[in-house]
PDB file of C-alpha atoms in Angstrom:
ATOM      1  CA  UNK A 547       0.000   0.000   0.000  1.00 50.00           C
ATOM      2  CA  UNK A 548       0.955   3.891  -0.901  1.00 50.00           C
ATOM      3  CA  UNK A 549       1.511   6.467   1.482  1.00 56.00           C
ATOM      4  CA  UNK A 550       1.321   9.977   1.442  1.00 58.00           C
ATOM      5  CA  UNK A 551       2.713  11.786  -2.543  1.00 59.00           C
ATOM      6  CA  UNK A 552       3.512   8.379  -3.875  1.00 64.00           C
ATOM      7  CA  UNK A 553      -0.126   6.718  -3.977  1.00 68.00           C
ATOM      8  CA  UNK A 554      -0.913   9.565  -6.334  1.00 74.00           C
ATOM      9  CA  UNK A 555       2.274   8.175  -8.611  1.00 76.00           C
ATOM     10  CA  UNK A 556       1.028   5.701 -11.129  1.00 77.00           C
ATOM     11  CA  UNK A 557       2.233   2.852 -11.230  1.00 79.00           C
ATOM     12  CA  UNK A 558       3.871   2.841 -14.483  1.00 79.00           C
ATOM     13  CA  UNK A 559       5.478   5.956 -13.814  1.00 83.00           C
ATOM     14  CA  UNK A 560       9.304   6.639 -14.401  1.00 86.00           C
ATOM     15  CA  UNK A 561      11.890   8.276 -12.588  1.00 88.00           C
ATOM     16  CA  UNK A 562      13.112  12.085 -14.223  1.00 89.00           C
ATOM     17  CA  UNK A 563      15.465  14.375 -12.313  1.00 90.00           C
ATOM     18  CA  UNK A 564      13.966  17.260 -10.779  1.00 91.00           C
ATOM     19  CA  UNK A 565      15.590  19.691 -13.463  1.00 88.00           C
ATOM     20  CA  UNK A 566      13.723  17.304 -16.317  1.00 89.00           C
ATOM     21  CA  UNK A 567      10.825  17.987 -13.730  1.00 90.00           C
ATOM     22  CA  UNK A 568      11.675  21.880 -13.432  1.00 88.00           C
ATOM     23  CA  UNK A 569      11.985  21.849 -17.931  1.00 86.00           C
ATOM     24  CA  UNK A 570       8.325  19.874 -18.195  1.00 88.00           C
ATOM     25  CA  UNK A 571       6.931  21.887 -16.369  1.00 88.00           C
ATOM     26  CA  UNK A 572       8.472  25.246 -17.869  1.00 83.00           C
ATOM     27  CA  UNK A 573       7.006  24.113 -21.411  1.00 81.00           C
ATOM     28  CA  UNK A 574       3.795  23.031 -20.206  1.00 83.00           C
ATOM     29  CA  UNK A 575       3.141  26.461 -19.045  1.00 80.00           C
ATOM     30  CA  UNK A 576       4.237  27.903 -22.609  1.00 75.00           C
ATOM     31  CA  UNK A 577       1.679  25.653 -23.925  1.00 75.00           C
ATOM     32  CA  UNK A 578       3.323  22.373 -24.645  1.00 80.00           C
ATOM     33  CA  UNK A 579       1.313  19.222 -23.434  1.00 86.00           C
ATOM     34  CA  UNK A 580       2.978  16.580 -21.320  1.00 90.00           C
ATOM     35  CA  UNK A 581       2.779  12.905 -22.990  1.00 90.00           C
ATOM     36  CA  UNK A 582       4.637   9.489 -22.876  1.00 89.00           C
ATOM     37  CA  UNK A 583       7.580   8.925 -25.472  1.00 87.00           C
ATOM     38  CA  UNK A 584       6.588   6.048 -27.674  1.00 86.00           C
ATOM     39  CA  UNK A 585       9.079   3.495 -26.341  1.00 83.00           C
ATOM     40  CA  UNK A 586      10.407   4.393 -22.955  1.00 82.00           C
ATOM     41  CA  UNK A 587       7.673   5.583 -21.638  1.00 85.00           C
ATOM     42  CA  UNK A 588       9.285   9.210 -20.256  1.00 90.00           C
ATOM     43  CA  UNK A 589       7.565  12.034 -19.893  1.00 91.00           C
ATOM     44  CA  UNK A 590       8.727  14.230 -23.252  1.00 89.00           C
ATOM     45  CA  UNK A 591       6.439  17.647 -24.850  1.00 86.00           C
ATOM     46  CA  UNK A 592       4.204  17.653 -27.680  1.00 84.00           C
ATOM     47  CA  UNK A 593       4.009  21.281 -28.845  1.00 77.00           C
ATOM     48  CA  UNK A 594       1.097  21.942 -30.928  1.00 75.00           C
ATOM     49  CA  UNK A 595       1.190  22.453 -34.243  1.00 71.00           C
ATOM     50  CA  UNK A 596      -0.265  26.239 -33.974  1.00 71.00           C
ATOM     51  CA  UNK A 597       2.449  26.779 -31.431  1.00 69.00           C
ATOM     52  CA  UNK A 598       3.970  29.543 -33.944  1.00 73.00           C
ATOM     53  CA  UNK A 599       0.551  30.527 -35.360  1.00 77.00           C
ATOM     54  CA  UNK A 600      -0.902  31.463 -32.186  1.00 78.00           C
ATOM     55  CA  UNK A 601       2.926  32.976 -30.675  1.00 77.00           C
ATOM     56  CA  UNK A 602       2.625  34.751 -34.214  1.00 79.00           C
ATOM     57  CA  UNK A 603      -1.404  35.547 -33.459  1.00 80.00           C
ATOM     58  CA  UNK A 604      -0.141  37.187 -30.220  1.00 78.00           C
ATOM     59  CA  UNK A 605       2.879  39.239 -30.932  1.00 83.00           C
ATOM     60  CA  UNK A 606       0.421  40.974 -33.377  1.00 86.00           C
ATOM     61  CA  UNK A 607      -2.099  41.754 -30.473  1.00 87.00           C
ATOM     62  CA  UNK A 608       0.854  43.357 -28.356  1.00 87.00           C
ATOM     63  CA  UNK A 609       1.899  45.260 -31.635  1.00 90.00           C
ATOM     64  CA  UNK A 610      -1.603  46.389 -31.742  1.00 91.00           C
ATOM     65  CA  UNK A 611      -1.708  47.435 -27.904  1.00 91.00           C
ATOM     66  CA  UNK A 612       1.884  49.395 -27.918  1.00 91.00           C
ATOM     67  CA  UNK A 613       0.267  51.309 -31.350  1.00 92.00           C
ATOM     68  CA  UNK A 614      -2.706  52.040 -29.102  1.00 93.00           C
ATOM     69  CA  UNK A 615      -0.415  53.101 -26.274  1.00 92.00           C
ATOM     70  CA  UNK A 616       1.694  55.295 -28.330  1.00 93.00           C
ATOM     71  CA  UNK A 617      -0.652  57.104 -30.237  1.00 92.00           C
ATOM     72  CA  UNK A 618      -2.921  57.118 -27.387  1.00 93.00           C
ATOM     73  CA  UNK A 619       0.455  59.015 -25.500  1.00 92.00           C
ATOM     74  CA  UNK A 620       0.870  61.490 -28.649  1.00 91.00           C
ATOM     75  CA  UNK A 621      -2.629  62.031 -28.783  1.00 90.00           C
ATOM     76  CA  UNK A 622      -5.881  60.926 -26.948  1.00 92.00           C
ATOM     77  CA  UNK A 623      -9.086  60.310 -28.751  1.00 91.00           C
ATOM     78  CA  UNK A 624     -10.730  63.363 -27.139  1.00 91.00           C
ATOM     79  CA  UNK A 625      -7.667  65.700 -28.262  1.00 87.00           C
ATOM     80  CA  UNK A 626      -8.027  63.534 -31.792  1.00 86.00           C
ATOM     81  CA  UNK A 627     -11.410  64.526 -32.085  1.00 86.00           C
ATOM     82  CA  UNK A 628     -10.853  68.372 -31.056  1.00 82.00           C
ATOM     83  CA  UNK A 629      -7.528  68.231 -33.612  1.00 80.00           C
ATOM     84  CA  UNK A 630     -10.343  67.565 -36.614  1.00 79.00           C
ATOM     85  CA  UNK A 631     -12.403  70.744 -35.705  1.00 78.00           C
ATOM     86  CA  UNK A 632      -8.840  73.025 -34.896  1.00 72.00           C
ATOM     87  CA  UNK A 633      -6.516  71.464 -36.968  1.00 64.00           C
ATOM     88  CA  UNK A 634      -3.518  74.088 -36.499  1.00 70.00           C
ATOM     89  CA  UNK A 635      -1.978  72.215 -33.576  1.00 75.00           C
ATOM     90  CA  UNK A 636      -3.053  68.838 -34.533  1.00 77.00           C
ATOM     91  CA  UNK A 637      -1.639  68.659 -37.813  1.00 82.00           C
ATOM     92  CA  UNK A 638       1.600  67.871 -35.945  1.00 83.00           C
ATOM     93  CA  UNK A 639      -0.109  65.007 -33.957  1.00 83.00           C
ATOM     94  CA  UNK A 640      -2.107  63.519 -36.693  1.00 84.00           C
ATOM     95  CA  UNK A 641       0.968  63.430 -38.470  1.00 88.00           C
ATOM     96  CA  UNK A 642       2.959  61.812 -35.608  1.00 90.00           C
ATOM     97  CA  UNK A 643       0.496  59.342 -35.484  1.00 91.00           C
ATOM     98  CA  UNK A 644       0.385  58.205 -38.838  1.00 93.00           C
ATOM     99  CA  UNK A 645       3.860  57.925 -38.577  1.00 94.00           C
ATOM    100  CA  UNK A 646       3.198  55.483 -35.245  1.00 94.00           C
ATOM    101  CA  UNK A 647       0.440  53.364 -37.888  1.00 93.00           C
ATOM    102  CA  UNK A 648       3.246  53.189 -40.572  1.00 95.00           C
ATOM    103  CA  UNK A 649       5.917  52.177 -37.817  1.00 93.00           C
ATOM    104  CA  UNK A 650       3.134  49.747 -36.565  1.00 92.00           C
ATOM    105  CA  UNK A 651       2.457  48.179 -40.338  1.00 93.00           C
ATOM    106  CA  UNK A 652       6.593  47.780 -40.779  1.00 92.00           C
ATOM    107  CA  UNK A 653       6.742  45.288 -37.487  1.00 90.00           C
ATOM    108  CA  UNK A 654       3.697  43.653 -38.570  1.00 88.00           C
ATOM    109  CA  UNK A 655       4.927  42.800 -41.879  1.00 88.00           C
ATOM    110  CA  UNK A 656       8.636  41.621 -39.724  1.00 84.00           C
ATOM    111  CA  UNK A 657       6.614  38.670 -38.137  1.00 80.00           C
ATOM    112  CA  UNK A 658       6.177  37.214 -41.463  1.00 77.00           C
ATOM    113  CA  UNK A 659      10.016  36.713 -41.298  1.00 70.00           C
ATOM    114  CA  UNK A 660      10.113  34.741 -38.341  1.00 69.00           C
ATOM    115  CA  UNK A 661      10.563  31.292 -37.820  1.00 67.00           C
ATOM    116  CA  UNK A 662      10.119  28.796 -35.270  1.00 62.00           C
ATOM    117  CA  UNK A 663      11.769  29.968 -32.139  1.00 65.00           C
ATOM    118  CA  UNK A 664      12.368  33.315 -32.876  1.00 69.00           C
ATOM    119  CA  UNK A 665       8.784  34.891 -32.476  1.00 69.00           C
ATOM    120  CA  UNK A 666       9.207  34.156 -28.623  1.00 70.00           C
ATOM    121  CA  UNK A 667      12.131  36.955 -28.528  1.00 74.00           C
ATOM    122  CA  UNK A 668      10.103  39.564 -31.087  1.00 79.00           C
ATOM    123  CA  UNK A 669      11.141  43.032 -29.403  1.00 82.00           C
ATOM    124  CA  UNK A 670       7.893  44.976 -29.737  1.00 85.00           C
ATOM    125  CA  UNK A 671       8.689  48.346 -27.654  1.00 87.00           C
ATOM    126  CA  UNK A 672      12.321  48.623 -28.283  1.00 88.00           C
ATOM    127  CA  UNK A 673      11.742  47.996 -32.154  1.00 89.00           C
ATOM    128  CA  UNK A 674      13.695  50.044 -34.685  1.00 91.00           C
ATOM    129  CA  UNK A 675      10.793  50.818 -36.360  1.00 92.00           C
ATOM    130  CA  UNK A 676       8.937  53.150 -34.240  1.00 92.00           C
ATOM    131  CA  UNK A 677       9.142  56.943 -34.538  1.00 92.00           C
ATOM    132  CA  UNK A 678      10.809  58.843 -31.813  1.00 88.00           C
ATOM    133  CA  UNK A 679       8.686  61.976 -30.563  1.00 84.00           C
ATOM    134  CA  UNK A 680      10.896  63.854 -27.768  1.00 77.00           C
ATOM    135  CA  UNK A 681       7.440  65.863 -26.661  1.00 70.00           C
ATOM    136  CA  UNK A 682       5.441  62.683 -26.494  1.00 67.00           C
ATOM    137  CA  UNK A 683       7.778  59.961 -25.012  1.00 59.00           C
TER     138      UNK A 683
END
């Protein structure tokens, strides 16, 4: 009879070191799924095949958000709306921002460039790309 942690092992369990332990669990958070290799039996991860879609899926989300962010910093969509009926002063912030969408549209088209592991160290707020505004950063 079990005692204690070990009548919740299985019996056909195998032994793994606790930094094998420390790794499965690691990718199972990141979205891999825990199964039995086919002919030892240890524990190995099955990434799914939309691993990159969805990392890809994403990165374009937090693109989307740091566009919002910026523009939202140069700008807000009160001031936006105010700009269109006094344009004198918000020529210069209309034109920041479109220079924020066209920054935003370059690192969009950069995931396409990506493969496998390299979407998981995409810089998105330190990327080349975006426009620097000294009065709005």
């Amino acid at each position: 009879m079990r005692h204690g942690v070990k009548r919740h092992i299985p019996n056909d369990a195998v032994a793994i070191t606790r930094a094998r332990h420390a790794e499965l669990m690691t990718a199972e958070s990141a979205g891999g799924r825990i199964v039995a290799s086919p002919k030892a039996g240890k524990p190995m991860i099955e990434w799914p095949a939309d691993t990159i879609t969805t990392s890809r899926a994403l990165l374009l989300a937090r693109i989307k958000r740091e566009t919002a962010r910026r523009i939202d910093a140069v700008s807000p969509a009160w001031r936006q709306l105010d700009d269109l009926r006094e344009p004198s002063e918000g020529a210069a912030r209309v034109s920041a921002i479109d220079a924020i969408r066209q920054a935003s549209n370059a690192i969009e088209t950069q995931l396409g460039d990506f493969e496998s592991d390299e979407v998981y160290s995409f810089a998105i707020v330190d990327n080349p790309h975006w426009p620097i505004f000294e009065e709005y950063d």
